[in-house]
Short mmCIF file of C-alpha atoms and ligand atoms in Angstrom, two decimals:
data_model
loop_
_atom_site.label_atom_id
_atom_site.label_comp_id
_atom_site.label_asym_id
_atom_site.label_seq_id
_atom_site.Cartn_x
_atom_site.Cartn_y
_atom_site.Cartn_z
CA MET A 1 0.00 0.03 0.06
CA SER A 2 1.27 3.51 -0.83
CA THR A 3 0.79 6.62 1.07
CA LEU A 4 1.55 10.22 0.47
CA VAL A 5 3.83 12.31 2.55
CA GLY A 6 3.86 15.78 1.18
CA LYS A 7 4.10 15.46 -2.41
CA LEU A 8 6.14 12.18 -2.28
CA GLN A 9 4.85 8.66 -2.82
CA ILE A 10 5.99 6.33 -0.01
CA ASP A 11 5.91 2.75 -1.00
CA LYS A 12 6.97 1.12 2.28
CA THR A 13 7.54 2.53 5.80
CA ILE A 14 9.94 0.87 8.14
CA ASP A 15 9.42 1.91 11.72
CA ALA A 16 12.51 0.62 13.40
CA ARG A 17 12.16 2.94 16.44
CA GLY A 18 13.54 1.18 19.58
CA MET A 19 14.66 -1.87 17.65
CA ALA A 20 18.57 -1.89 17.74
CA CYS A 21 18.77 -5.29 16.31
CA PRO A 22 18.70 -5.89 13.38
CA GLY A 23 18.40 -2.15 13.27
CA PRO A 24 17.02 0.57 11.03
CA LEU A 25 19.84 0.20 8.26
CA MET A 26 19.62 -3.56 8.17
CA ASN A 27 16.07 -3.33 7.62
CA LEU A 28 16.50 -0.76 4.76
CA ILE A 29 19.02 -2.71 3.07
CA GLY A 30 16.53 -5.81 3.22
CA ALA A 31 13.76 -3.54 1.89
CA ILE A 32 15.80 -2.20 -0.96
CA ARG A 33 16.96 -5.79 -1.84
CA GLN A 34 13.44 -6.65 -2.40
CA GLY A 35 12.01 -3.49 -3.99
CA GLN A 36 11.74 -2.17 -7.54
CA VAL A 37 13.96 0.54 -8.96
CA GLY A 38 12.24 3.95 -8.36
CA GLN A 39 10.37 2.63 -5.24
CA VAL A 40 10.48 5.13 -2.30
CA PHE A 41 11.18 3.83 1.21
CA GLU A 42 10.77 5.76 4.48
CA VAL A 43 12.76 4.67 7.67
CA LEU A 44 12.07 5.89 11.30
CA SER A 45 15.09 5.57 13.48
CA SER A 46 15.58 6.44 17.14
CA ASP A 47 19.45 5.28 16.68
CA GLU A 48 21.79 8.19 16.75
CA GLY A 49 24.29 6.08 14.53
CA SER A 50 21.69 6.09 11.67
CA LYS A 51 22.53 9.62 10.92
CA THR A 52 25.77 8.60 9.54
CA ASP A 53 25.20 4.81 8.62
CA ILE A 54 22.21 5.41 6.38
CA PRO A 55 23.93 8.05 4.16
CA ALA A 56 27.21 6.02 4.14
CA TRP A 57 25.48 2.86 2.86
CA LEU A 58 23.26 4.80 0.48
CA ALA A 59 26.42 6.40 -1.05
CA LYS A 60 28.44 3.25 -1.16
CA ALA A 61 25.42 1.22 -2.68
CA ARG A 62 24.50 4.25 -4.95
CA HIS A 63 20.87 4.73 -3.98
CA ASP A 64 19.37 8.18 -3.27
CA LEU A 65 18.94 9.99 -0.05
CA VAL A 66 15.77 12.19 -0.93
CA GLU A 67 15.01 13.68 2.63
CA VAL A 68 16.13 13.63 6.37
CA VAL A 69 14.09 15.30 8.94
CA GLN A 70 14.77 15.51 12.56
CA ASP A 71 11.48 14.66 14.52
CA ASN A 72 10.99 14.49 18.29
CA GLY A 73 13.24 11.86 19.44
CA TYR A 74 13.89 10.19 15.95
CA THR A 75 14.99 10.78 12.49
CA HIS A 76 13.09 10.28 9.65
CA PHE A 77 14.86 9.24 6.38
CA VAL A 78 13.28 8.98 2.80
CA VAL A 79 15.28 6.98 0.27
CA ARG A 80 14.78 5.89 -3.38
CA LYS A 81 16.10 2.73 -4.95
CA ALA A 82 18.02 3.94 -7.75
CA ARG A 83 19.30 0.88 -9.73
CA MET B 1 -18.67 -24.67 25.41
CA ALA B 2 -14.91 -24.33 25.24
CA ALA B 3 -13.53 -21.98 22.51
CA ASP B 4 -11.26 -23.35 19.89
CA VAL B 5 -7.89 -21.88 20.05
CA VAL B 6 -5.71 -23.06 16.95
CA ILE B 7 -2.00 -22.64 16.96
CA LEU B 8 -0.14 -22.96 13.55
CA GLY B 9 3.36 -23.97 14.35
CA GLY B 10 4.80 -25.92 17.21
CA GLY B 11 8.16 -24.14 17.57
CA VAL B 12 9.48 -21.89 20.38
CA GLY B 13 6.57 -19.34 20.24
CA GLY B 14 3.60 -21.60 19.34
CA THR B 15 4.68 -24.33 22.09
CA ILE B 16 4.82 -21.60 24.83
CA VAL B 17 1.39 -20.03 23.87
CA ALA B 18 -0.36 -23.50 23.72
CA ASN B 19 0.89 -24.60 27.28
CA LEU B 20 0.16 -21.12 28.88
CA VAL B 21 -3.36 -20.84 27.38
CA ALA B 22 -4.19 -24.40 28.31
CA LYS B 23 -2.93 -23.70 31.89
CA GLN B 24 -4.50 -20.21 32.36
CA SER B 25 -7.93 -20.52 30.45
CA SER B 26 -9.60 -22.58 33.44
CA GLY B 27 -11.17 -24.94 30.84
CA ARG B 28 -12.58 -22.32 28.54
CA ALA B 29 -10.40 -23.33 25.78
CA HIS B 30 -9.65 -26.26 23.63
CA VAL B 31 -6.15 -25.68 22.33
CA THR B 32 -4.88 -27.35 19.15
CA VAL B 33 -1.27 -27.14 17.68
CA VAL B 34 -0.92 -27.98 14.12
CA ASP B 35 2.83 -28.65 13.24
CA ALA B 36 4.38 -29.73 10.02
CA THR B 37 6.73 -32.45 11.48
CA GLY B 38 5.62 -32.93 15.07
CA ILE B 39 9.31 -32.77 15.96
CA HIS B 40 10.46 -29.66 18.09
CA VAL B 41 13.91 -28.34 16.77
CA TYR B 42 16.33 -26.35 18.86
CA GLN B 43 17.91 -24.11 16.21
CA PRO B 44 20.50 -22.29 18.14
CA GLY B 45 22.18 -25.63 18.40
CA PHE B 46 22.87 -25.69 14.66
CA LEU B 47 25.80 -23.44 15.34
CA TYR B 48 27.69 -26.23 17.43
CA VAL B 49 26.47 -29.09 15.06
CA ALA B 50 28.55 -27.13 12.31
CA ILE B 51 31.79 -27.39 14.28
CA GLY B 52 31.16 -30.88 15.69
CA GLN B 53 30.40 -29.75 19.26
CA GLU B 54 26.76 -30.99 19.11
CA GLN B 55 24.81 -34.16 17.99
CA PRO B 56 21.74 -33.43 15.78
CA SER B 57 19.91 -35.92 18.10
CA ALA B 58 20.28 -33.78 21.01
CA LEU B 59 18.46 -30.80 19.40
CA GLN B 60 15.22 -32.62 18.62
CA ARG B 61 12.23 -33.80 20.84
CA ALA B 62 8.89 -35.02 20.08
CA GLU B 63 6.56 -32.00 20.35
CA ALA B 64 3.84 -34.06 21.90
CA HIS B 65 6.16 -34.42 24.92
CA LEU B 66 6.53 -30.66 25.41
CA LEU B 67 2.82 -30.00 25.39
CA ARG B 68 0.53 -30.01 28.40
CA ARG B 69 -1.93 -32.65 28.94
CA GLY B 70 -5.28 -31.54 27.02
CA VAL B 71 -3.50 -29.80 24.26
CA SER B 72 -3.99 -31.48 20.98
CA LEU B 73 -1.34 -31.92 18.45
CA ILE B 74 -2.17 -32.51 14.74
CA VAL B 75 1.05 -33.36 12.63
CA ASP B 76 0.03 -31.80 9.16
CA VAL B 77 0.76 -28.86 7.21
CA ALA B 78 -1.61 -25.90 7.17
CA THR B 79 -2.16 -25.02 3.54
CA ARG B 80 -4.68 -22.24 3.77
CA VAL B 81 -6.22 -19.83 6.24
CA ASP B 82 -9.77 -18.40 5.54
CA PRO B 83 -9.77 -15.38 7.91
CA ILE B 84 -13.36 -14.57 7.22
CA GLY B 85 -14.79 -18.08 7.62
CA GLN B 86 -12.28 -18.69 10.64
CA LYS B 87 -11.11 -21.80 9.13
CA VAL B 88 -7.63 -23.66 8.67
CA LEU B 89 -7.25 -26.07 5.75
CA LEU B 90 -4.65 -28.75 6.28
CA GLU B 91 -2.84 -30.81 3.58
CA SER B 92 -4.58 -33.97 4.38
CA GLY B 93 -7.79 -32.44 3.49
CA ARG B 94 -9.01 -31.87 6.94
CA THR B 95 -10.54 -28.56 7.92
CA LEU B 96 -10.12 -26.85 11.52
CA ARG B 97 -12.52 -23.94 12.76
CA TYR B 98 -11.29 -21.46 15.12
CA ASP B 99 -12.39 -18.88 17.59
CA GLN B 100 -8.76 -17.61 17.88
CA LEU B 101 -5.88 -18.36 15.69
CA LEU B 102 -2.24 -17.82 16.41
CA LEU B 103 0.38 -17.78 13.66
CA ALA B 104 3.67 -19.20 14.87
CA THR B 105 4.96 -20.71 11.83
CA GLY B 106 8.52 -19.17 11.83
CA SER B 107 10.39 -18.68 8.64
CA ARG B 108 11.92 -20.81 5.80
CA THR B 109 15.34 -20.37 4.10
CA LEU B 110 15.87 -20.34 0.47
CA MET B 111 19.42 -20.51 -0.87
CA ASP B 112 18.01 -20.83 -4.31
CA GLU B 113 17.00 -17.26 -4.51
CA VAL B 114 20.76 -16.46 -4.67
CA PRO B 115 22.05 -17.04 -8.28
CA GLY B 116 24.84 -19.39 -8.25
CA ALA B 117 24.69 -20.34 -4.59
CA ASN B 118 23.13 -23.86 -4.77
CA GLU B 119 26.44 -25.55 -3.47
CA ALA B 120 27.09 -22.71 -0.82
CA HIS B 121 27.11 -24.07 2.77
CA ASP B 122 25.05 -22.82 5.63
CA PHE B 123 24.23 -23.59 9.32
CA TYR B 124 20.58 -22.27 9.31
CA THR B 125 19.19 -25.82 8.67
CA MET B 126 20.13 -29.10 10.35
CA ASP B 127 21.14 -30.55 7.00
CA GLY B 128 23.21 -27.47 6.21
CA ALA B 129 25.07 -27.73 9.59
CA VAL B 130 25.91 -31.40 9.24
CA ARG B 131 27.15 -31.05 5.62
CA LEU B 132 29.12 -27.96 6.66
CA PHE B 133 30.83 -29.92 9.59
CA ASP B 134 31.65 -32.62 6.93
CA ALA B 135 33.34 -29.88 4.73
CA LEU B 136 35.30 -28.32 7.56
CA GLU B 137 36.38 -31.88 8.57
CA GLY B 138 38.02 -32.32 5.13
CA PHE B 139 39.19 -28.66 4.99
CA GLN B 140 43.11 -28.57 4.68
CA GLY B 141 43.65 -24.84 4.13
CA GLY B 142 42.44 -21.85 1.87
CA THR B 143 40.02 -19.15 2.33
CA ILE B 144 36.78 -19.64 4.16
CA VAL B 145 34.15 -16.68 3.52
CA ILE B 146 31.11 -16.07 5.61
CA GLY B 147 28.73 -13.79 4.22
CA VAL B 148 24.81 -12.67 4.42
CA ALA B 149 22.58 -13.18 1.52
CA GLY B 150 19.30 -11.76 2.75
CA ILE B 151 17.69 -9.45 5.42
CA PRO B 152 16.09 -10.22 7.63
CA TYR B 153 17.57 -13.49 8.89
CA LYS B 154 17.28 -15.32 12.23
CA CYS B 155 19.50 -14.32 15.06
CA PRO B 156 21.64 -11.50 13.72
CA PRO B 157 24.80 -12.39 16.00
CA ALA B 158 24.85 -15.90 14.46
CA PRO B 159 27.53 -15.13 11.64
CA VAL B 160 29.80 -13.27 14.13
CA GLU B 161 29.60 -16.15 16.66
CA PHE B 162 30.27 -18.58 13.81
CA VAL B 163 33.62 -17.01 12.81
CA PHE B 164 34.82 -17.03 16.35
CA LEU B 165 33.80 -20.65 16.81
CA LEU B 166 35.33 -21.47 13.52
CA ASP B 167 38.63 -19.78 14.58
CA ASP B 168 38.76 -22.08 17.77
CA TYR B 169 37.76 -25.26 15.60
CA LEU B 170 40.49 -24.57 12.99
CA ARG B 171 43.06 -23.95 15.95
CA ALA B 172 42.16 -27.00 17.64
CA ARG B 173 42.62 -29.06 14.40
CA GLY B 174 46.13 -27.21 13.83
CA VAL B 175 45.11 -25.91 10.44
CA ARG B 176 44.44 -22.28 11.35
CA GLU B 177 47.89 -21.13 9.90
CA LYS B 178 46.85 -22.41 6.53
CA ALA B 179 43.41 -20.74 6.61
CA GLN B 180 42.16 -17.36 6.07
CA ILE B 181 38.83 -16.37 7.51
CA LYS B 182 36.93 -13.51 6.08
CA LEU B 183 33.65 -12.06 7.45
CA LEU B 184 31.51 -10.00 4.98
CA SER B 185 29.56 -7.83 7.05
CA PRO B 186 26.21 -6.15 5.67
CA LEU B 187 27.06 -2.93 7.58
CA ASN B 188 30.46 -1.09 7.92
CA ARG B 189 31.23 -2.70 11.13
CA ALA B 190 31.27 -6.33 12.61
CA PHE B 191 27.75 -6.25 13.96
CA THR B 192 24.66 -4.07 13.79
CA ILE B 193 24.63 -2.77 17.20
CA GLU B 194 27.69 -0.14 17.56
CA ALA B 195 28.22 -0.86 21.36
CA THR B 196 28.47 -4.65 20.54
CA SER B 197 30.68 -4.05 17.58
CA ARG B 198 33.09 -1.94 19.56
CA LEU B 199 33.56 -5.11 21.93
CA VAL B 200 33.67 -7.61 19.01
CA GLN B 201 35.92 -5.73 16.60
CA PRO B 202 39.18 -5.86 18.53
CA ILE B 203 38.70 -9.50 19.14
CA LEU B 204 38.25 -10.25 15.35
CA ASN B 205 41.67 -8.21 14.73
CA GLU B 206 43.44 -10.37 17.64
CA ARG B 207 42.19 -13.67 16.00
CA GLY B 208 43.31 -12.52 12.48
CA ILE B 209 39.69 -12.74 11.13
CA GLU B 210 39.45 -10.35 8.07
CA LEU B 211 36.43 -8.02 8.02
CA THR B 212 34.96 -6.49 4.84
CA GLY B 213 32.17 -4.05 5.44
CA PHE B 214 29.14 -3.04 3.41
CA PHE B 215 29.15 -6.38 1.63
CA ASN B 216 25.47 -7.66 1.05
CA VAL B 217 25.97 -10.91 -0.93
CA GLU B 218 24.09 -10.80 -4.25
CA SER B 219 25.32 -13.61 -6.51
CA VAL B 220 27.90 -16.39 -6.43
CA ASP B 221 29.97 -17.66 -9.28
CA PRO B 222 30.72 -21.36 -8.40
CA VAL B 223 33.09 -21.96 -11.16
CA ALA B 224 35.36 -18.91 -10.56
CA LYS B 225 34.62 -19.50 -6.81
CA THR B 226 33.90 -15.84 -6.11
CA VAL B 227 31.14 -14.21 -4.30
CA SER B 228 29.80 -10.64 -5.29
CA SER B 229 27.89 -7.95 -3.48
CA LEU B 230 25.05 -5.63 -3.99
CA GLU B 231 27.69 -2.70 -3.60
CA GLY B 232 29.66 -4.10 -6.50
CA GLU B 233 32.56 -5.91 -4.84
CA THR B 234 33.88 -9.39 -5.43
CA VAL B 235 35.63 -11.63 -3.13
CA ALA B 236 37.35 -15.26 -3.95
CA TYR B 237 36.69 -18.25 -1.57
CA ASP B 238 37.71 -21.74 -1.09
CA LEU B 239 34.77 -22.58 1.13
CA LEU B 240 31.81 -20.41 1.15
CA VAL B 241 29.26 -20.13 4.05
CA LEU B 242 26.20 -18.06 3.57
CA VAL B 243 23.18 -16.91 5.44
CA PRO B 244 20.37 -17.74 3.21
CA PRO B 245 17.54 -15.47 2.30
CA HIS B 246 14.58 -15.99 4.68
CA ARG B 247 10.76 -15.56 4.04
CA GLY B 248 7.59 -16.37 5.73
CA GLN B 249 5.68 -19.66 5.08
CA LYS B 250 3.84 -20.46 2.01
CA VAL B 251 0.71 -20.73 3.96
CA ILE B 252 0.71 -17.09 4.95
CA GLU B 253 1.49 -15.90 1.30
CA ASP B 254 -1.24 -18.23 -0.14
CA SER B 255 -3.85 -17.15 2.30
CA GLY B 256 -3.10 -13.33 1.64
CA LEU B 257 -2.21 -12.85 5.46
CA GLY B 258 1.38 -11.56 4.93
CA ASP B 259 3.35 -9.03 2.95
CA GLU B 260 5.35 -9.68 -0.35
CA ARG B 261 7.91 -11.79 1.55
CA GLY B 262 5.15 -13.71 3.69
CA TRP B 263 5.84 -11.78 6.77
CA VAL B 264 2.46 -11.06 8.84
CA PRO B 265 1.66 -7.53 9.65
CA VAL B 266 0.97 -7.17 13.31
CA ASP B 267 0.68 -4.39 15.88
CA LYS B 268 4.17 -4.20 17.55
CA ASN B 269 2.68 -4.01 21.04
CA THR B 270 -0.48 -6.24 21.02
CA LEU B 271 0.81 -8.84 18.34
CA LYS B 272 -2.68 -8.78 16.71
CA HIS B 273 -2.93 -8.97 12.87
CA THR B 274 -3.61 -5.53 11.57
CA LYS B 275 -6.24 -6.46 9.16
CA PHE B 276 -8.01 -9.48 10.58
CA GLU B 277 -10.04 -10.09 13.74
CA HIS B 278 -9.05 -13.17 15.96
CA ILE B 279 -5.66 -13.54 14.40
CA TRP B 280 -2.38 -13.07 16.45
CA ALA B 281 1.07 -13.74 15.14
CA ILE B 282 4.41 -14.01 17.08
CA GLY B 283 8.07 -14.93 16.53
CA ASP B 284 9.95 -15.10 13.23
CA THR B 285 6.73 -15.02 11.15
CA THR B 286 5.76 -11.39 12.08
CA ASN B 287 6.73 -8.23 10.29
CA ILE B 288 8.02 -6.36 12.99
CA PRO B 289 11.57 -5.17 12.26
CA ILE B 290 13.01 -6.65 15.32
CA SER B 291 15.54 -9.48 15.49
CA LYS B 292 14.16 -12.84 14.44
CA SER B 293 15.09 -14.77 17.59
CA GLY B 294 13.87 -17.35 19.93
CA SER B 295 14.13 -14.70 22.65
CA VAL B 296 11.63 -12.47 20.96
CA ALA B 297 9.27 -15.28 20.28
CA HIS B 298 9.46 -16.25 23.90
CA TYR B 299 8.63 -12.83 25.29
CA GLU B 300 5.90 -12.32 22.63
CA ALA B 301 4.35 -15.55 23.56
CA THR B 302 3.72 -14.68 27.06
CA VAL B 303 2.01 -11.47 26.01
CA ALA B 304 -0.14 -13.39 23.21
CA ALA B 305 -1.30 -15.95 25.57
CA ALA B 306 -2.32 -13.37 28.15
CA GLU B 307 -4.40 -11.51 25.49
CA ILE B 308 -5.83 -14.68 24.25
CA VAL B 309 -6.97 -15.86 27.74
CA ALA B 310 -8.46 -12.17 28.43
CA GLU B 311 -10.49 -12.38 25.35
CA LEU B 312 -11.77 -16.02 26.18
CA LYS B 313 -12.69 -14.81 29.76
CA GLY B 314 -14.39 -11.71 28.17
CA GLU B 315 -12.06 -9.50 30.30
CA LEU B 316 -10.31 -6.21 29.23
CA PRO B 317 -7.00 -6.80 27.36
CA PRO B 318 -4.14 -7.12 29.98
CA ALA B 319 -2.17 -3.94 30.59
CA HIS B 320 1.16 -5.87 29.92
CA VAL B 321 2.00 -5.45 26.12
CA TYR B 322 5.06 -6.46 24.25
CA ASP B 323 7.49 -3.80 24.91
CA GLY B 324 10.23 -4.93 22.43
CA LYS B 325 12.27 -6.89 24.98
CA VAL B 326 15.21 -8.84 23.35
CA MET B 327 17.92 -10.80 25.17
CA CYS B 328 20.67 -12.68 23.24
CA PHE B 329 23.95 -14.07 23.78
CA LEU B 330 26.81 -13.58 21.35
CA GLU B 331 29.95 -16.15 21.68
CA THR B 332 33.29 -14.57 21.15
CA GLY B 333 35.19 -17.79 20.94
CA ARG B 334 37.82 -19.26 23.62
CA GLY B 335 35.09 -19.97 25.97
CA GLU B 336 33.92 -16.54 26.25
CA ALA B 337 30.63 -14.67 25.53
CA THR B 338 28.69 -11.27 25.87
CA THR B 339 25.00 -10.62 25.89
CA ILE B 340 22.76 -8.11 24.21
CA SER B 341 19.66 -6.65 25.95
CA PHE B 342 17.42 -4.02 24.99
CA ASP B 343 13.62 -2.96 24.45
CA TYR B 344 11.65 -0.30 22.54
CA ASP B 345 12.51 2.23 25.26
CA HIS B 346 15.87 1.25 26.14
CA PRO B 347 19.01 1.21 23.88
CA PRO B 348 21.16 -2.06 23.92
CA VAL B 349 23.72 -2.80 26.36
CA SER B 350 26.52 -5.57 26.20
CA PRO B 351 28.91 -6.42 28.99
CA THR B 352 32.62 -7.11 28.35
CA PRO B 353 33.02 -10.66 26.96
CA ALA B 354 33.63 -13.14 29.87
CA ARG B 355 33.43 -16.83 30.60
CA ARG B 356 30.28 -16.62 32.74
CA TRP B 357 28.25 -15.64 29.64
CA HIS B 358 29.48 -18.41 27.66
CA TRP B 359 28.55 -20.77 30.54
CA ALA B 360 25.14 -19.00 30.98
CA LYS B 361 24.43 -19.74 27.20
CA ALA B 362 25.35 -23.31 27.51
CA LEU B 363 23.26 -23.83 30.58
CA PHE B 364 20.24 -22.32 28.82
CA ASN B 365 20.91 -24.49 25.83
CA LYS B 366 21.12 -27.65 28.11
CA THR B 367 18.01 -26.71 30.26
CA TYR B 368 15.82 -25.36 27.43
CA TRP B 369 13.66 -28.42 27.20
CA HIS B 370 12.56 -28.30 30.84
CA THR B 371 11.91 -24.58 30.97
CA VAL B 372 11.12 -22.61 27.88
CA PRO B 373 8.45 -24.64 25.99
CA GLN B 374 6.56 -25.00 29.19
CA GLY B 375 6.34 -21.32 29.69
CA ARG B 376 8.22 -21.95 33.00
CA LEU B 377 10.56 -19.02 32.47
CA PRO B 378 8.93 -15.38 32.49
C1 FAD C 401 21.95 -21.02 13.83
C2 FAD C 401 20.81 -20.35 14.43
C3 FAD C 401 21.19 -19.81 15.68
C4 FAD C 401 20.22 -19.22 16.52
N1 FAD C 401 20.63 -18.79 17.85
C5 FAD C 401 19.70 -18.17 18.47
C6 FAD C 401 20.01 -17.72 19.93
O1 FAD C 401 21.14 -17.80 20.30
N2 FAD C 401 19.27 -16.98 20.59
C7 FAD C 401 17.83 -16.90 20.09
O2 FAD C 401 17.02 -16.29 20.82
N3 FAD C 401 17.51 -17.26 18.88
C8 FAD C 401 18.35 -17.98 18.07
N4 FAD C 401 17.91 -18.47 16.88
C9 FAD C 401 16.71 -18.23 16.28
C10 FAD C 401 15.51 -19.08 16.80
O3 FAD C 401 15.78 -20.40 16.61
C11 FAD C 401 14.11 -18.58 16.07
O4 FAD C 401 14.15 -17.18 16.08
C12 FAD C 401 13.04 -19.31 16.91
O5 FAD C 401 12.96 -20.63 16.60
C13 FAD C 401 11.65 -18.73 16.16
O6 FAD C 401 10.48 -19.12 16.90
P1 FAD C 401 9.13 -19.42 16.15
O7 FAD C 401 8.29 -20.07 17.15
O8 FAD C 401 8.76 -18.22 15.51
O9 FAD C 401 9.48 -20.37 14.95
P2 FAD C 401 10.08 -21.74 14.89
O10 FAD C 401 10.69 -22.24 16.23
O11 FAD C 401 11.09 -21.84 13.65
O12 FAD C 401 8.94 -22.86 14.68
C14 FAD C 401 8.01 -22.85 13.43
C15 FAD C 401 7.29 -24.09 13.58
O13 FAD C 401 6.37 -24.04 12.60
C16 FAD C 401 6.08 -25.19 11.89
N5 FAD C 401 5.43 -24.83 10.62
C17 FAD C 401 5.95 -23.94 9.63
N6 FAD C 401 5.06 -23.93 8.50
C18 FAD C 401 4.00 -24.75 8.81
C19 FAD C 401 2.81 -25.07 8.29
N7 FAD C 401 2.49 -24.55 7.09
N8 FAD C 401 1.87 -25.92 8.99
C20 FAD C 401 2.27 -26.33 10.19
N9 FAD C 401 3.30 -26.22 10.96
C21 FAD C 401 4.30 -25.21 9.96
C22 FAD C 401 7.54 -25.78 11.68
O14 FAD C 401 7.65 -26.97 11.59
C23 FAD C 401 8.20 -25.15 13.12
O15 FAD C 401 7.85 -26.31 14.13
C24 FAD C 401 18.96 -19.11 15.90
C25 FAD C 401 18.61 -19.73 14.79
C26 FAD C 401 19.60 -20.32 14.02
C27 FAD C 401 19.14 -20.91 12.80
#
C-alpha cells in the first residue's frame, strides 16, 4: 500500500524505532534488496548512529537519499532505490 | 462450550502459547497445535553442530512431549487460512474451525534465491549444519568466506559467533595457519549494534579474522569461486558459508495474510493482525523489524497468551503488552561470550566478554527442554 507524505509517494515504511537489532539500516537494506527500482522507502530511527550509517551505505550502494527530517526523538529518512 | 484456539507451528513461540493458554484459561479453551513435522527443533544448536560440538539428535524432541495434557497436536501442514470463515485447511484435506488463531510458523530459508549459490554452505538448517561440518573436517587450508545473502535473517549475531567458533575449531585441528577467515558484513562494522561491535571488533583483529564491510551478498560464481555484493565488490573463496535469504511460510502468502515476503503485519505491542480479527502472530513470522530470535518469540508468547486468555474470559486486554524486549547471547570464542539486551524504550547494552556468559548460554541450551516450551521462564 502506498501513502503520500507531502508530494512524495512512499511505497514502504519501516518503523525501526527502539529496535536496535537488526536495526534501521539492516532493515532498509533488506527492503531495498526486495524492492523495485524507483520505489521510495521511509525509515524511522531512534538510533543516533543511523544519521551517519544510512547516508554512508546509500552512497556506497548508489541509492538516493531524498530527505532527512529530525523529529521528536527520532530521525525520518526518505530513500529511493536508484538501480 | 470451550472456545477453539488453534496454533499454527509448534516451535518456540507456538509451544509456549499452547501451554500457557491451556493452563490459564480454566477450561474455557480447547487448544490445538498444528505442526508440519511434530518434531520440535532447537535451532540455536545448529551453530555447534556445524563445528562438531553438538549431535543433531540432542536438538530434537517430540513436540507431543513438550505440550501439556489436554493440548491436541495435529501433525499436518496448514495450507490455507480463511480469515473470514475462521477456518484452517490442512494438507490432508482436514478443516479446522477456530475462534482464536495464532500464527507461529517461523520462517523458511531459500538459498535458491541467490544466483549461483546452490552449493554454498549454511548453518541455518540441520542438513546444512551437518554438511558444513563434513566440509570443515575435510578442509586442509584456503580461504573460508562467511557472508549474508538476505535480510531479515534469524539471530543476527550468529554469523559473528560462527567466525569465532570456526577460529577455535581450526586452531584445535592445527590448520588455522593455512586458513584465512573472511567475514563479509552487511554494515560497515562487525555487528549491527555499535556498542556490541566495539567489543567484538578488537577480538576479530586479535584472532586474525578479516572483516569486509558493506558487503551484502548478491550472487555467487561457483566456477570462478567468487562471491559478489550488491555494492559491487567481488571476493574469492575456497569454502563459502552463507546466511540464506529468509521468507515467511507459503501458507501465509497463499492465504493473503502477509506482505510480499510472507511476513505477517501485526501491531508491535499487541501482536494482533493489523487487518483480520481473531488472529495473532508471534516470533519469526511477524513483520516487526526486530531480531528474529527465540528470545523475541518467547517474550511475545507470554503476551499473546495473556491476551488470548483475556479475550476468552471476556476480560479487558491485559495492561502488559510486548515492549520490544530482546535478550541474546553472542559467543566470542575461547570459551567467552557477551550478551545483548534492549527494548523499545531502552538502547542496547553489552557487557565485556567473559566466561560466565558462555556458561550461561551453555546452561540455557541444556535446560531449554525443561523450561522454555512449558512457559516456566517469565
Ligand atoms: C543457527 C541459529 C542460531 C540461533 N541462535 C539463537 C540464539 O542464540 N538465541 C535466540 O534467541 N534465537 C536464536 N535463533 C533463532 C531461533 O531459533 C528462532 O528465532 C526461533 O526458533 C523462532 O521461533 P518461532 O516459534 O517463531 O518459529 P520456529 O521455532 O521456527 O517454529 C516454527 C514451527 O512452525 C512449523 N511450521 C511451519 N510451517 C508450517 C505449516 N504450514 N503448517 C504447520 N506447521 C508449520 C515448523 O515445523 C516449526 O515447528 C537461532 C537460529 C539459528 C538458525
